[in-house]
Amino acid sequence: MTVTAARGFLASGVSAGIKSSGDPDLALVVNRGPAPAAAGVFTSNRIQAAPVRWSRQVLAGGTVTAVVLNSGGANACTGPAGADDARTMAGQTALALGIAPEEVAVCSTGLIGVPLPMDRVTAGIALAAARLTSDGGRDAAVAIRTTDSVHKTAVASRSGWTVGGMAKGAGMLAPGLATMLVVLTTDAVADAPLLDTALRAAVRTTFDRVDSDGCMSTNDTVLLLASGASGVTPSAADLTEAVHAVCLDLARQLIADAEGASKEIEIAVVGAASEDDAVTVGRSVARNNLLKCALHGEDPNWGRVLSAIGTTDAVFDPDRLDVAVNGVWVCRDGAAGEPREKVDLTGRRVTITVDLRSGEASAEIWTNDLTAAYVHENSAYSS
Amino acid sequence: MTVTAARGFLASGVSAGIKSSGDPDLALVVNRGPAPAAAGVFTSNRIQAAPVRWSRQVLAGGTVTAVVLNSGGANACTGPAGADDARTMAGQTALALGIAPEEVAVCSTGLIGVPLPMDRVTAGIALAAARLTSDGGRDAAVAIRTTDSVHKTAVASRSGWTVGGMAKGAGMLAPGLATMLVVLTTDAVADAPLLDTALRAAVRTTFDRVDSDGCMSTNDTVLLLASGASGVTPSAADLTEAVHAVCLDLARQLIADAEGASKEIEIAVVGAASEDDAVTVGRSVARNNLLKCALHGEDPNWGRVLSAIGTTDAVFDPDRLDVAVNGVWVCRDGAAGEPREKVDLTGRRVTITVDLRSGEASAEIWTNDLTAAYVHENSAYSS
């Protein structure tokens, strides 16, 4: 049900022929109210795709009645013609739905630098508009996949109201502010400032803590649409909690499906002087190719963890660093601790705990191992 | 001849049994004067190996008469016992040569976190001291190899004087201040401040521009020893030029031999507002795993170049970025330029030119592609 789990929303997903494979590649999500409101966060990459630039303006305008999304092409680095294409997608969607183009957010994903086949996109939008239903959420989630091996959806049901969502993303996963394409919906009654607060709070500790391959996308967008159809007005805390739960679920699904990954790795940094320090250290460890290779080979190579920590400006004493791999403290006081032979790395889930012993703050970053399959997937063809 | 190309130096390399393979693993370089002086730069990683900590003190003392180097173990993250071991290596070398321990720099490379087998190291030092010769430079260069597939040496001969050097390094190549193990020698007459100036100037645009895999070592050391044996006192400019030539040669050899690499990639950033901007952009592009995979697959994927540029804080306008791959300007004004089909990526050497169109500064960063062979080499066993 995903984005249509919350009342007041219609969705659809169709094959527009943008992908040469013929797989579904165009999705619509429509907010029918009665009390529509929206919030969004976008990539902090300074190279921003045309649909990101367009959707920022739509959000600033205050009303998001529909979202049109396509896979098969990112419409990024496409110049003035790409800006025209994003505007045309909004215009065609508005025409089909009888609303204004300025109410239509646009999300695209796929290869950078290639123009969209606009004749197919336009025909696909008309088809998708004709197929909108109150249980079209799954079809929409399927249609936004690129290298995703599965579609990603999540739902949090609360008393009388619901938050649902869908996401796509399998590579180029290293958000600055937001990441990937994500559409969240709720039938709660909430105004735009409240939605914005809830969304930013949720994203900060979910999508912003995902770092699969250190590569930040040009198209990352997370939208949260409220319809008010439940008639329930949750507290800010309750809304944030539910949005966070859905974001967390989707973020975990993204890491689980990362390109070529054989391990899902959680870098838990504790004892940090500040949360910023914890995030900085976690991200540095998560981006260390040598460590990611070692974990792929099931080698608890804590030396590579320390060499990554050492490149940061976080507060720590090199001779008072502890590192555990799957609960075994293989590094104590910056040197060898318990025997590495005790570490069991045969499972898919790996937890690396770094204790900076410099304070009370902590953070978790989620990443993957680096595998020959990742190299193959990203070298054998353009993506 | 390498470090013994310059007069006044002796060297040797032996098998001490530190490596289980029985390959050479211990080297000595001795400065016989008559006017000895030295300079050195070390890793800026805050996790610094015991030999790095020791050698910093030796440099600060002002006299470096000998350098003892071992492969087969980094003596990094080894706690107080590791500090003792580094001091013992200096002490044993001093004993064999009849000098003070405080005149002996120590360099180690290999696996992090494992203590050195000091009985074998001690015996190896005695053996290496007995084998010192004025043409032992090649043996020394061979003995400091770890995953290096070839040994690396370089010589610059000038009128009446010479600079020679050796280097090791094939992975964990991303220097902060210096990188890898490098010993340079010259028979020029030069005092320590002049050597320091020449070395820092040379390293800044050679080793500091190497970024094979974004991973900074705990053991990086570059030493420059002068004997004065030529009797020639070159100008500061001439000395810097010769040291730079040797550093450049060695840096290129490091990239050429990087683990698993099938491409040597030069990221040339031009039109930058400052050299710092150019380096920042070059390093960001060089560290983009998706681009490195694409180049391995011989795909001129300029979109991945732009997405990497966009993560930096350098001065540029997203709509005025040009990118060439092997001379073909596939991206103009932040969008598609000449046809990507024109790009020939079949050769081993690749040049990516980024024109930020924001100033006159430039810099080059040298990197490699990311291959399944790199993953294999760094996951199949500890290194």
CSV table of N, CA, C and O in Angstrom, one decimal, chain A residues 246-300:
chain,number,residue,atom,x,y,z
A,246,VAL,N,9.1,5.4,9.7
A,246,VAL,CA,9.0,5.0,8.2
A,246,VAL,C,10.3,5.3,7.5
A,246,VAL,O,10.8,4.5,6.7
A,247,CYS,N,10.9,6.4,7.9
A,247,CYS,CA,12.2,6.8,7.3
A,247,CYS,C,13.3,5.7,7.6
A,247,CYS,O,14.1,5.3,6.8
A,248,LEU,N,13.3,5.3,8.9
A,248,LEU,CA,14.3,4.3,9.4
A,248,LEU,C,14.1,3.0,8.6
A,248,LEU,O,15.1,2.4,8.1
A,249,ASP,N,12.9,2.6,8.5
A,249,ASP,CA,12.6,1.4,7.8
A,249,ASP,C,13.1,1.4,6.3
A,249,ASP,O,13.8,0.5,5.8
A,250,LEU,N,12.8,2.5,5.7
A,250,LEU,CA,13.2,2.7,4.3
A,250,LEU,C,14.7,2.8,4.1
A,250,LEU,O,15.3,2.2,3.2
A,251,ALA,N,15.3,3.5,5.1
A,251,ALA,CA,16.8,3.7,5.0
A,251,ALA,C,17.5,2.3,5.1
A,251,ALA,O,18.4,2.0,4.4
A,252,ARG,N,17.0,1.5,6.0
A,252,ARG,CA,17.5,0.1,6.2
A,252,ARG,C,17.3,-0.7,4.9
A,252,ARG,O,18.2,-1.5,4.6
A,253,GLN,N,16.2,-0.5,4.3
A,253,GLN,CA,16.0,-1.3,3.0
A,253,GLN,C,16.9,-0.8,1.9
A,253,GLN,O,17.3,-1.6,1.1
A,254,LEU,N,17.3,0.5,1.9
A,254,LEU,CA,18.2,1.0,0.9
A,254,LEU,C,19.6,0.3,1.1
A,254,LEU,O,20.2,-0.1,0.2
A,255,ILE,N,20.1,0.3,2.4
A,255,ILE,CA,21.4,-0.3,2.6
A,255,ILE,C,21.3,-1.8,2.3
A,255,ILE,O,22.3,-2.4,1.8
A,256,ALA,N,20.2,-2.5,2.7
A,256,ALA,CA,20.1,-3.9,2.4
A,256,ALA,C,20.2,-4.2,1.0
A,256,ALA,O,20.6,-5.3,0.6
A,257,ASP,N,19.8,-3.3,0.1
A,257,ASP,CA,19.7,-3.6,-1.3
A,257,ASP,C,20.9,-2.8,-2.1
A,257,ASP,O,20.8,-2.7,-3.3
A,258,ALA,N,21.9,-2.4,-1.4
A,258,ALA,CA,22.9,-1.6,-2.1
A,258,ALA,C,23.7,-2.4,-3.1
A,258,ALA,O,23.8,-3.6,-2.9
A,259,GLU,N,24.1,-1.8,-4.1
A,259,GLU,CA,24.7,-2.5,-5.3
A,259,GLU,C,25.9,-3.4,-4.9
A,259,GLU,O,26.9,-2.9,-4.3
A,260,GLY,N,25.7,-4.6,-5.2
A,260,GLY,CA,26.8,-5.6,-5.0
A,260,GLY,C,27.1,-6.0,-3.6
A,260,GLY,O,28.0,-6.8,-3.3
A,261,ALA,N,26.4,-5.5,-2.6
A,261,ALA,CA,26.7,-5.7,-1.2
A,261,ALA,C,26.5,-7.1,-0.7
A,261,ALA,O,25.5,-7.7,-1.1
A,262,SER,N,27.4,-7.6,0.1
A,262,SER,CA,27.2,-8.9,0.7
A,262,SER,C,27.1,-8.7,2.2
A,262,SER,O,26.8,-9.7,2.9
A,263,LYS,N,27.4,-7.5,2.7
A,263,LYS,CA,27.3,-7.2,4.2
A,263,LYS,C,26.6,-5.9,4.4
A,263,LYS,O,26.8,-4.9,3.7
A,264,GLU,N,25.7,-5.9,5.4
A,264,GLU,CA,25.1,-4.6,5.9
A,264,GLU,C,25.9,-4.2,7.2
A,264,GLU,O,25.9,-5.0,8.2
A,265,ILE,N,26.6,-3.1,7.1
A,265,ILE,CA,27.5,-2.7,8.2
A,265,ILE,C,27.0,-1.5,9.0
A,265,ILE,O,26.7,-0.5,8.4
A,266,GLU,N,26.9,-1.6,10.3
A,266,GLU,CA,26.6,-0.5,11.1
A,266,GLU,C,27.8,0.0,11.8
A,266,GLU,O,28.5,-0.8,12.5
A,267,ILE,N,28.2,1.3,11.6
A,267,ILE,CA,29.3,1.8,12.3
A,267,ILE,C,28.7,2.6,13.5
A,267,ILE,O,28.1,3.7,13.3
A,268,ALA,N,28.8,2.1,14.7
A,268,ALA,CA,28.3,2.8,15.9
A,268,ALA,C,29.4,3.5,16.6
A,268,ALA,O,30.4,2.8,17.1
A,269,VAL,N,29.4,4.8,16.6
A,269,VAL,CA,30.4,5.6,17.3
A,269,VAL,C,29.9,6.1,18.6
A,269,VAL,O,28.9,6.8,18.7
A,270,VAL,N,30.5,5.7,19.7
A,270,VAL,CA,30.1,6.1,21.0
A,270,VAL,C,31.2,6.9,21.8
A,270,VAL,O,32.4,6.9,21.3
A,271,GLY,N,30.9,7.5,22.9
A,271,GLY,CA,32.0,8.2,23.7
A,271,GLY,C,32.5,9.4,22.9
A,271,GLY,O,33.7,9.8,23.2
A,272,ALA,N,31.7,10.0,22.0
A,272,ALA,CA,32.2,11.1,21.3
A,272,ALA,C,32.0,12.4,22.0
A,272,ALA,O,31.0,12.5,22.8
A,273,ALA,N,32.8,13.4,21.8
A,273,ALA,CA,32.7,14.7,22.4
A,273,ALA,C,31.4,15.4,21.9
A,273,ALA,O,30.9,16.3,22.6
A,274,SER,N,31.0,15.1,20.7
A,274,SER,CA,29.8,15.8,20.1
A,274,SER,C,29.2,14.8,19.1
A,274,SER,O,29.9,13.9,18.6
A,275,GLU,N,27.9,15.0,18.8
A,275,GLU,CA,27.3,14.2,17.7
A,275,GLU,C,28.0,14.4,16.4
A,275,GLU,O,28.2,13.5,15.6
A,276,ASP,N,28.4,15.7,16.1
A,276,ASP,CA,29.2,15.9,14.9
A,276,ASP,C,30.4,15.1,14.8
A,276,ASP,O,30.7,14.5,13.7
A,277,ASP,N,31.2,15.0,15.9
A,277,ASP,CA,32.4,14.2,15.9
A,277,ASP,C,32.0,12.7,15.6
A,277,ASP,O,32.7,12.0,14.8
A,278,ALA,N,30.9,12.2,16.2
A,278,ALA,CA,30.5,10.8,16.0
A,278,ALA,C,30.2,10.6,14.6
A,278,ALA,O,30.6,9.6,14.0
A,279,VAL,N,29.4,11.5,13.9
A,279,VAL,CA,29.1,11.4,12.5
A,279,VAL,C,30.3,11.4,11.6
A,279,VAL,O,30.5,10.6,10.7
A,280,THR,N,31.2,12.4,11.9
A,280,THR,CA,32.4,12.5,11.1
A,280,THR,C,33.2,11.2,11.2
A,280,THR,O,33.7,10.7,10.1
A,281,VAL,N,33.4,10.7,12.4
A,281,VAL,CA,34.2,9.5,12.5
A,281,VAL,C,33.5,8.3,11.8
A,281,VAL,O,34.1,7.5,11.1
A,282,GLY,N,32.2,8.2,12.1
A,282,GLY,CA,31.4,7.1,11.4
A,282,GLY,C,31.5,7.1,9.9
A,282,GLY,O,31.7,6.1,9.3
A,283,ARG,N,31.4,8.3,9.4
A,283,ARG,CA,31.4,8.5,7.9
A,283,ARG,C,32.8,8.1,7.4
A,283,ARG,O,32.9,7.5,6.3
A,284,SER,N,33.8,8.6,8.1
A,284,SER,CA,35.2,8.3,7.6
A,284,SER,C,35.5,6.8,7.6
A,284,SER,O,36.0,6.2,6.6
A,285,VAL,N,35.0,6.1,8.6
A,285,VAL,CA,35.2,4.6,8.7
A,285,VAL,C,34.3,4.0,7.6
A,285,VAL,O,34.8,3.1,6.9
A,286,ALA,N,33.1,4.5,7.4
A,286,ALA,CA,32.2,3.9,6.4
A,286,ALA,C,32.7,4.1,5.0
A,286,ALA,O,32.3,3.3,4.1
A,287,ARG,N,33.5,5.1,4.7
A,287,ARG,CA,34.0,5.4,3.4
A,287,ARG,C,35.4,4.7,3.1
A,287,ARG,O,36.0,5.0,2.0
A,288,ASN,N,35.9,4.0,4.0
A,288,ASN,CA,37.3,3.4,3.9
A,288,ASN,C,37.2,2.2,3.0
A,288,ASN,O,36.8,1.1,3.5
A,289,ASN,N,37.6,2.3,1.8
A,289,ASN,CA,37.6,1.2,0.8
A,289,ASN,C,38.3,-0.1,1.3
A,289,ASN,O,37.9,-1.2,1.1
A,290,LEU,N,39.4,0.2,2.0
A,290,LEU,CA,40.2,-1.0,2.4
A,290,LEU,C,39.5,-1.8,3.5
A,290,LEU,O,39.4,-3.0,3.5
A,291,LEU,N,38.8,-1.0,4.4
A,291,LEU,CA,38.0,-1.7,5.5
A,291,LEU,C,36.8,-2.4,4.8
A,291,LEU,O,36.5,-3.6,5.2
A,292,LYS,N,36.2,-1.8,3.9
A,292,LYS,CA,35.0,-2.4,3.2
A,292,LYS,C,35.4,-3.7,2.5
A,292,LYS,O,34.6,-4.6,2.4
A,293,CYS,N,36.6,-3.7,1.9
A,293,CYS,CA,37.1,-4.9,1.3
A,293,CYS,C,37.4,-6.0,2.3
A,293,CYS,O,37.0,-7.1,2.2
A,294,ALA,N,38.0,-5.6,3.4
A,294,ALA,CA,38.4,-6.5,4.5
A,294,ALA,C,37.1,-7.2,5.0
A,294,ALA,O,37.1,-8.4,5.3
A,295,LEU,N,36.1,-6.4,5.3
A,295,LEU,CA,34.8,-6.9,5.8
A,295,LEU,C,34.2,-7.9,4.8
A,295,LEU,O,33.6,-8.9,5.2
A,296,HIS,N,34.3,-7.5,3.5
A,296,HIS,CA,33.8,-8.5,2.5
A,296,HIS,C,34.5,-9.8,2.6
A,296,HIS,O,33.9,-10.9,2.5
A,297,GLY,N,35.8,-9.8,3.0
A,297,GLY,CA,36.6,-11.0,3.1
A,297,GLY,C,36.5,-11.6,4.5
A,297,GLY,O,37.2,-12.5,4.9
A,298,GLU,N,35.6,-11.0,5.4
A,298,GLU,CA,35.3,-11.5,6.7
A,298,GLU,C,36.6,-11.4,7.6
A,298,GLU,O,36.8,-12.3,8.4
A,299,ASP,N,37.3,-10.3,7.4
A,299,ASP,CA,38.6,-10.1,8.2
A,299,ASP,C,38.3,-8.9,9.1
A,299,ASP,O,38.0,-7.8,8.6
A,300,PRO,N,38.3,-9.1,10.4
A,300,PRO,CA,38.1,-8.0,11.4
A,300,PRO,C,39.3,-7.1,11.5
A,300,PRO,O,39.9,-7.0,12.6
